[in-house]
Amino acid sequence: MTRVRIDEIGRHAGETVEIAGWLYNLRKSGKIAFPQVRDGSGVIQCVAVKAQLPEEKFEALKHLTQESSLIVRGKVRAEERAHGGFELDVEDVEIVQRVSEEHPYPITPKEHGVDFLMDNRHLWIRSRKQHAVLRIRAEVIKAVRDYLDSNGFLLVDCPIFTPAACEGTTTLFEVNYFDDEKVYLTQSGQLYNEANAMAFGKVYCFGPTFRAEKSKTRRHLTEFWMVEPEMAYATLEDVKRVGEEMVCFAVDRVLRNRGAELAVLERDVAKLETVKSPFPRITYDTAVELLKKKGSTIEWGSDFGGTDETLISEEYDRPVIVEKFPQQIKAFYFESDPERPELALGVDFLAPEGYGEIIGGGQRVHNLEVLEQRLAEHDLPREAFDWYLDLRRFGAVPHAGFGMGIERVVTWICGIDHLRETIAFPRMLYRTKP
RNA sequence: UCCUCGGUAGCUCAACGGUAGAGCAUUCGGCUGUUAACCGAAGGGUUGUAGGUUCGAAUCCUACCCGGGGAGCCA
């Protein structure tokens, strides 16, 4: 008996095969039952006819509970009425574990609230929409890695445990190490990336990052995944170019390979098809003028709020690149604009449709004296940055890089309204379970 | 941390000062083409917790707990 996956069952039309999965839904009449079985790759409707099965098998199937695990054997048949185009005529069924009716599967095919679904996240990920989102996430990650791998970047991952003060301002999660030593969960691989870039030229890291900010919005997780490319002998221009190419590449891949998933999510793909080079580029100065014209209370010198980002992005049909921010709102390691030293050579990519910042990056300070002065200005402990300063002592070159938040990108591509569905087990301010 | 909204059956909600209800889910019965199937019946509740006002509180008041959305900050 051939065990097949539901997503490739079409190749076995006319054959008798076996599928192993879980009961997704069940409709029944007196002498016929339609169990829908999912196996992780898809869902197929099976047809069980009383007269063609042993009595006890038919009865067991007819009274089977949602999400019970089962193995079904039967003949694959092309069927116009079926959603996937195929059905399975049941010849034999083996129930692996029956969900008891005293504790039925909590997630029914009806509506549920966010709180309930989040409490049952370990089960919610079995649902069709969650499958679509998580498959698109996997596609985005693969696309981003394929793009970087085939453009000369080497994957060099950065540590998760870090000593204090990677960037200074943002709150860090503290962890007890050995013998009273404290370490912190990384909030960015950035500094280590710079060392890696001086070693390998073009590198990227990809992994989880942690922010202990008490942010409680649809755009924040306390644990999220970020891809961070870093390039030696590179400038702000390279960041804009690589970021743009990478985003276009990822969107194109999803459109090409995950059309079915986008359809499940009822995503308006026309809004993704416009995501092509070139992206509009505006300066922070221009953005502030635009915002004031649109009624924002923003003043030059402060950072954009969530509403400001939406106001800017709604002017465009693709991500917009905002560059050259006031130095005071950016981290200590940003290079200054030689023509206007009060500006940092930083960029943000704002996704369309109000999805906010998906990329942040820029050109780094590569001069030793300037960097030492910056550390002093930001009141950062010099000792902790000794190794980082070494990078300016031993063959310093202009270099630049950026970070892209995977969940932000996936949320935007999926067109869903909250980051929490783009990772299997989201970690948020008041939610660490399951 | 602050602002704001909410917590009633397993789930989604109604009742808004006068005996706590519906749909779905579960169980039983009916139905050979259903597809969030349908039809009939049954079981299921200390209304988040603790006080208070009232003849009477799910409903009004106070505090607390838990959660949603947002601000600040950021990807």
Short mmCIF file of N, CA, C and O in Angstrom, two decimals, chain A residues 135-155 157 203-207 225-230 242-254 257 349 358-359 402-410 412-413:
data_model
loop_
_atom_site.label_atom_id
_atom_site.label_comp_id
_atom_site.label_asym_id
_atom_site.label_seq_id
_atom_site.Cartn_x
_atom_site.Cartn_y
_atom_site.Cartn_z
N ARG A 135 3.26 28.87 5.94
CA ARG A 135 3.94 28.44 4.71
C ARG A 135 4.54 29.64 3.98
O ARG A 135 5.62 29.55 3.41
N ILE A 136 3.82 30.76 4.00
CA ILE A 136 4.35 31.98 3.37
C ILE A 136 5.58 32.45 4.14
O ILE A 136 6.58 32.88 3.55
N ARG A 137 5.53 32.34 5.46
CA ARG A 137 6.72 32.69 6.26
C ARG A 137 7.93 31.87 5.80
O ARG A 137 9.01 32.41 5.58
N ALA A 138 7.73 30.56 5.67
CA ALA A 138 8.83 29.69 5.25
C ALA A 138 9.34 30.09 3.87
O ALA A 138 10.54 30.08 3.60
N GLU A 139 8.41 30.47 2.99
CA GLU A 139 8.79 30.88 1.63
C GLU A 139 9.59 32.17 1.66
O GLU A 139 10.57 32.32 0.93
N VAL A 140 9.19 33.11 2.49
CA VAL A 140 9.90 34.38 2.59
C VAL A 140 11.32 34.14 3.10
O VAL A 140 12.30 34.67 2.55
N ILE A 141 11.45 33.31 4.13
CA ILE A 141 12.77 33.04 4.70
C ILE A 141 13.67 32.37 3.65
O ILE A 141 14.83 32.74 3.47
N LYS A 142 13.09 31.41 2.92
CA LYS A 142 13.87 30.72 1.90
C LYS A 142 14.29 31.69 0.80
O LYS A 142 15.42 31.66 0.33
N ALA A 143 13.37 32.55 0.41
CA ALA A 143 13.67 33.52 -0.65
C ALA A 143 14.79 34.45 -0.24
O ALA A 143 15.72 34.72 -1.01
N VAL A 144 14.69 34.96 0.97
CA VAL A 144 15.69 35.90 1.45
C VAL A 144 17.07 35.23 1.50
O VAL A 144 18.08 35.79 1.06
N ARG A 145 17.08 34.00 1.98
CA ARG A 145 18.36 33.29 2.06
C ARG A 145 18.88 32.96 0.66
O ARG A 145 20.08 33.08 0.41
N ASP A 146 18.00 32.54 -0.22
CA ASP A 146 18.43 32.26 -1.60
C ASP A 146 19.02 33.51 -2.23
O ASP A 146 20.05 33.45 -2.91
N TYR A 147 18.36 34.64 -2.03
CA TYR A 147 18.85 35.89 -2.61
C TYR A 147 20.25 36.21 -2.09
O TYR A 147 21.17 36.47 -2.87
N LEU A 148 20.42 36.16 -0.79
CA LEU A 148 21.71 36.53 -0.20
C LEU A 148 22.79 35.50 -0.56
O LEU A 148 23.90 35.87 -0.93
N ASP A 149 22.43 34.22 -0.47
CA ASP A 149 23.41 33.17 -0.77
C ASP A 149 23.92 33.29 -2.20
O ASP A 149 25.08 33.01 -2.49
N SER A 150 23.04 33.67 -3.12
CA SER A 150 23.46 33.73 -4.53
C SER A 150 23.99 35.10 -4.92
O SER A 150 24.28 35.34 -6.08
N ASN A 151 24.12 36.00 -3.94
CA ASN A 151 24.69 37.31 -4.24
C ASN A 151 25.95 37.59 -3.42
O ASN A 151 26.26 38.75 -3.11
N GLY A 152 26.64 36.53 -3.05
CA GLY A 152 27.94 36.69 -2.44
C GLY A 152 27.96 36.89 -0.93
O GLY A 152 29.01 37.16 -0.35
N PHE A 153 26.80 36.74 -0.29
CA PHE A 153 26.76 36.89 1.16
C PHE A 153 26.97 35.53 1.83
O PHE A 153 26.44 34.52 1.37
N LEU A 154 27.73 35.52 2.90
CA LEU A 154 27.96 34.28 3.65
C LEU A 154 27.15 34.33 4.95
O LEU A 154 27.18 35.33 5.66
N LEU A 155 26.45 33.24 5.22
CA LEU A 155 25.71 33.17 6.48
C LEU A 155 26.69 32.95 7.63
O LEU A 155 27.38 31.94 7.68
N ASP A 157 26.23 33.31 11.66
CA ASP A 157 25.28 33.70 12.69
C ASP A 157 25.97 34.32 13.91
O ASP A 157 27.12 34.04 14.19
N VAL A 203 28.30 39.44 4.54
CA VAL A 203 27.76 38.41 5.43
C VAL A 203 26.30 38.73 5.77
O VAL A 203 25.81 39.83 5.49
N TYR A 204 25.65 37.74 6.34
CA TYR A 204 24.37 38.03 6.97
C TYR A 204 24.16 37.07 8.13
O TYR A 204 24.75 35.99 8.15
N CYS A 205 23.37 37.50 9.08
CA CYS A 205 22.96 36.58 10.13
C CYS A 205 21.45 36.50 10.09
O CYS A 205 20.76 37.39 9.60
N PHE A 206 20.95 35.38 10.57
CA PHE A 206 19.50 35.20 10.60
C PHE A 206 19.14 34.44 11.88
O PHE A 206 19.60 33.33 12.09
N GLY A 207 18.36 35.08 12.71
CA GLY A 207 18.02 34.41 13.95
C GLY A 207 17.06 35.23 14.78
O GLY A 207 16.63 36.31 14.37
N TRP A 225 12.20 37.39 14.54
CA TRP A 225 13.32 36.92 13.71
C TRP A 225 13.73 37.99 12.73
O TRP A 225 12.88 38.65 12.11
N MET A 226 15.03 38.15 12.62
CA MET A 226 15.53 39.24 11.80
C MET A 226 16.65 38.70 10.92
O MET A 226 17.46 37.88 11.36
N VAL A 227 16.67 39.16 9.67
CA VAL A 227 17.80 38.86 8.79
C VAL A 227 18.60 40.15 8.66
O VAL A 227 18.03 41.22 8.44
N GLU A 228 19.90 40.05 8.88
CA GLU A 228 20.74 41.24 8.90
C GLU A 228 21.96 41.08 8.01
O GLU A 228 22.94 40.47 8.41
N PRO A 229 21.91 41.63 6.80
CA PRO A 229 23.09 41.63 5.93
C PRO A 229 24.02 42.78 6.32
O PRO A 229 23.57 43.83 6.77
N GLU A 230 25.31 42.56 6.13
CA GLU A 230 26.31 43.59 6.40
C GLU A 230 27.41 43.49 5.34
O GLU A 230 27.84 42.38 5.02
N VAL A 242 20.42 46.74 -2.14
CA VAL A 242 20.27 45.35 -1.71
C VAL A 242 18.91 45.13 -1.01
O VAL A 242 18.23 44.14 -1.28
N GLY A 243 18.52 46.07 -0.18
CA GLY A 243 17.22 45.95 0.51
C GLY A 243 16.08 45.87 -0.49
O GLY A 243 15.18 45.02 -0.37
N GLU A 244 16.16 46.74 -1.49
CA GLU A 244 15.12 46.77 -2.52
C GLU A 244 15.09 45.47 -3.32
O GLU A 244 14.02 44.87 -3.52
N GLU A 245 16.25 45.00 -3.74
CA GLU A 245 16.30 43.76 -4.52
C GLU A 245 15.77 42.59 -3.70
O GLU A 245 15.04 41.73 -4.20
N MET A 246 16.15 42.56 -2.44
CA MET A 246 15.77 41.44 -1.58
C MET A 246 14.25 41.42 -1.36
O MET A 246 13.62 40.35 -1.42
N VAL A 247 13.67 42.56 -1.11
CA VAL A 247 12.22 42.63 -0.89
C VAL A 247 11.48 42.22 -2.17
O VAL A 247 10.54 41.42 -2.13
N CYS A 248 11.93 42.73 -3.30
CA CYS A 248 11.29 42.38 -4.58
C CYS A 248 11.38 40.87 -4.83
O CYS A 248 10.42 40.24 -5.27
N PHE A 249 12.56 40.33 -4.56
CA PHE A 249 12.79 38.90 -4.78
C PHE A 249 11.84 38.07 -3.92
O PHE A 249 11.23 37.11 -4.40
N ALA A 250 11.70 38.45 -2.66
CA ALA A 250 10.85 37.68 -1.74
C ALA A 250 9.38 37.77 -2.14
O ALA A 250 8.67 36.75 -2.16
N VAL A 251 8.94 38.97 -2.50
CA VAL A 251 7.53 39.14 -2.89
C VAL A 251 7.24 38.34 -4.16
O VAL A 251 6.22 37.65 -4.26
N ASP A 252 8.17 38.40 -5.09
CA ASP A 252 8.00 37.67 -6.34
C ASP A 252 7.92 36.15 -6.11
O ASP A 252 7.07 35.47 -6.68
N ARG A 253 8.77 35.65 -5.25
CA ARG A 253 8.76 34.22 -4.91
C ARG A 253 7.41 33.79 -4.32
O ARG A 253 6.86 32.75 -4.67
N VAL A 254 6.90 34.61 -3.42
CA VAL A 254 5.63 34.26 -2.77
C VAL A 254 4.51 34.27 -3.82
O VAL A 254 3.67 33.36 -3.86
N ASN A 257 5.10 31.05 -5.95
CA ASN A 257 5.00 29.72 -5.33
C ASN A 257 3.86 29.55 -4.33
O ASN A 257 3.57 28.43 -3.93
N PHE A 349 12.77 51.33 5.43
CA PHE A 349 11.84 50.95 4.37
C PHE A 349 10.46 50.83 5.02
O PHE A 349 10.30 50.06 5.97
N ILE A 358 9.74 47.89 7.72
CA ILE A 358 10.16 46.49 7.55
C ILE A 358 11.67 46.36 7.51
O ILE A 358 12.20 45.29 7.77
N ILE A 359 12.36 47.45 7.17
CA ILE A 359 13.82 47.43 7.12
C ILE A 359 14.34 48.69 7.77
O ILE A 359 13.79 49.77 7.59
N PHE A 402 21.86 46.31 7.12
CA PHE A 402 20.51 46.59 7.58
C PHE A 402 19.88 45.35 8.21
O PHE A 402 20.43 44.24 8.09
N GLY A 403 18.77 45.57 8.86
CA GLY A 403 18.02 44.45 9.43
C GLY A 403 16.61 44.45 8.86
O GLY A 403 16.00 45.51 8.69
N MET A 404 16.12 43.26 8.53
CA MET A 404 14.75 43.16 8.06
C MET A 404 13.97 42.23 8.99
O MET A 404 14.38 41.10 9.24
N GLY A 405 12.86 42.73 9.51
CA GLY A 405 12.04 41.94 10.42
C GLY A 405 11.16 40.97 9.64
O GLY A 405 10.31 41.39 8.87
N ILE A 406 11.40 39.68 9.84
CA ILE A 406 10.67 38.66 9.07
C ILE A 406 9.16 38.75 9.32
O ILE A 406 8.37 38.72 8.37
N GLU A 407 8.78 38.87 10.56
CA GLU A 407 7.33 38.87 10.86
C GLU A 407 6.63 40.09 10.27
O GLU A 407 5.49 39.99 9.81
N ARG A 408 7.30 41.23 10.27
CA ARG A 408 6.69 42.42 9.67
C ARG A 408 6.46 42.21 8.17
O ARG A 408 5.41 42.57 7.63
N VAL A 409 7.47 41.63 7.52
CA VAL A 409 7.37 41.40 6.07
C VAL A 409 6.26 40.39 5.77
O VAL A 409 5.45 40.58 4.86
N VAL A 410 6.22 39.32 6.58
CA VAL A 410 5.21 38.28 6.34
C VAL A 410 3.80 38.83 6.60
O VAL A 410 2.86 38.54 5.85
N TRP A 412 2.78 41.86 6.20
CA TRP A 412 2.43 42.70 5.06
C TRP A 412 2.09 41.85 3.83
O TRP A 412 1.04 42.05 3.20
N ILE A 413 2.94 40.89 3.51
CA ILE A 413 2.68 40.07 2.32
C ILE A 413 1.36 39.31 2.46
O ILE A 413 0.58 39.19 1.51
#
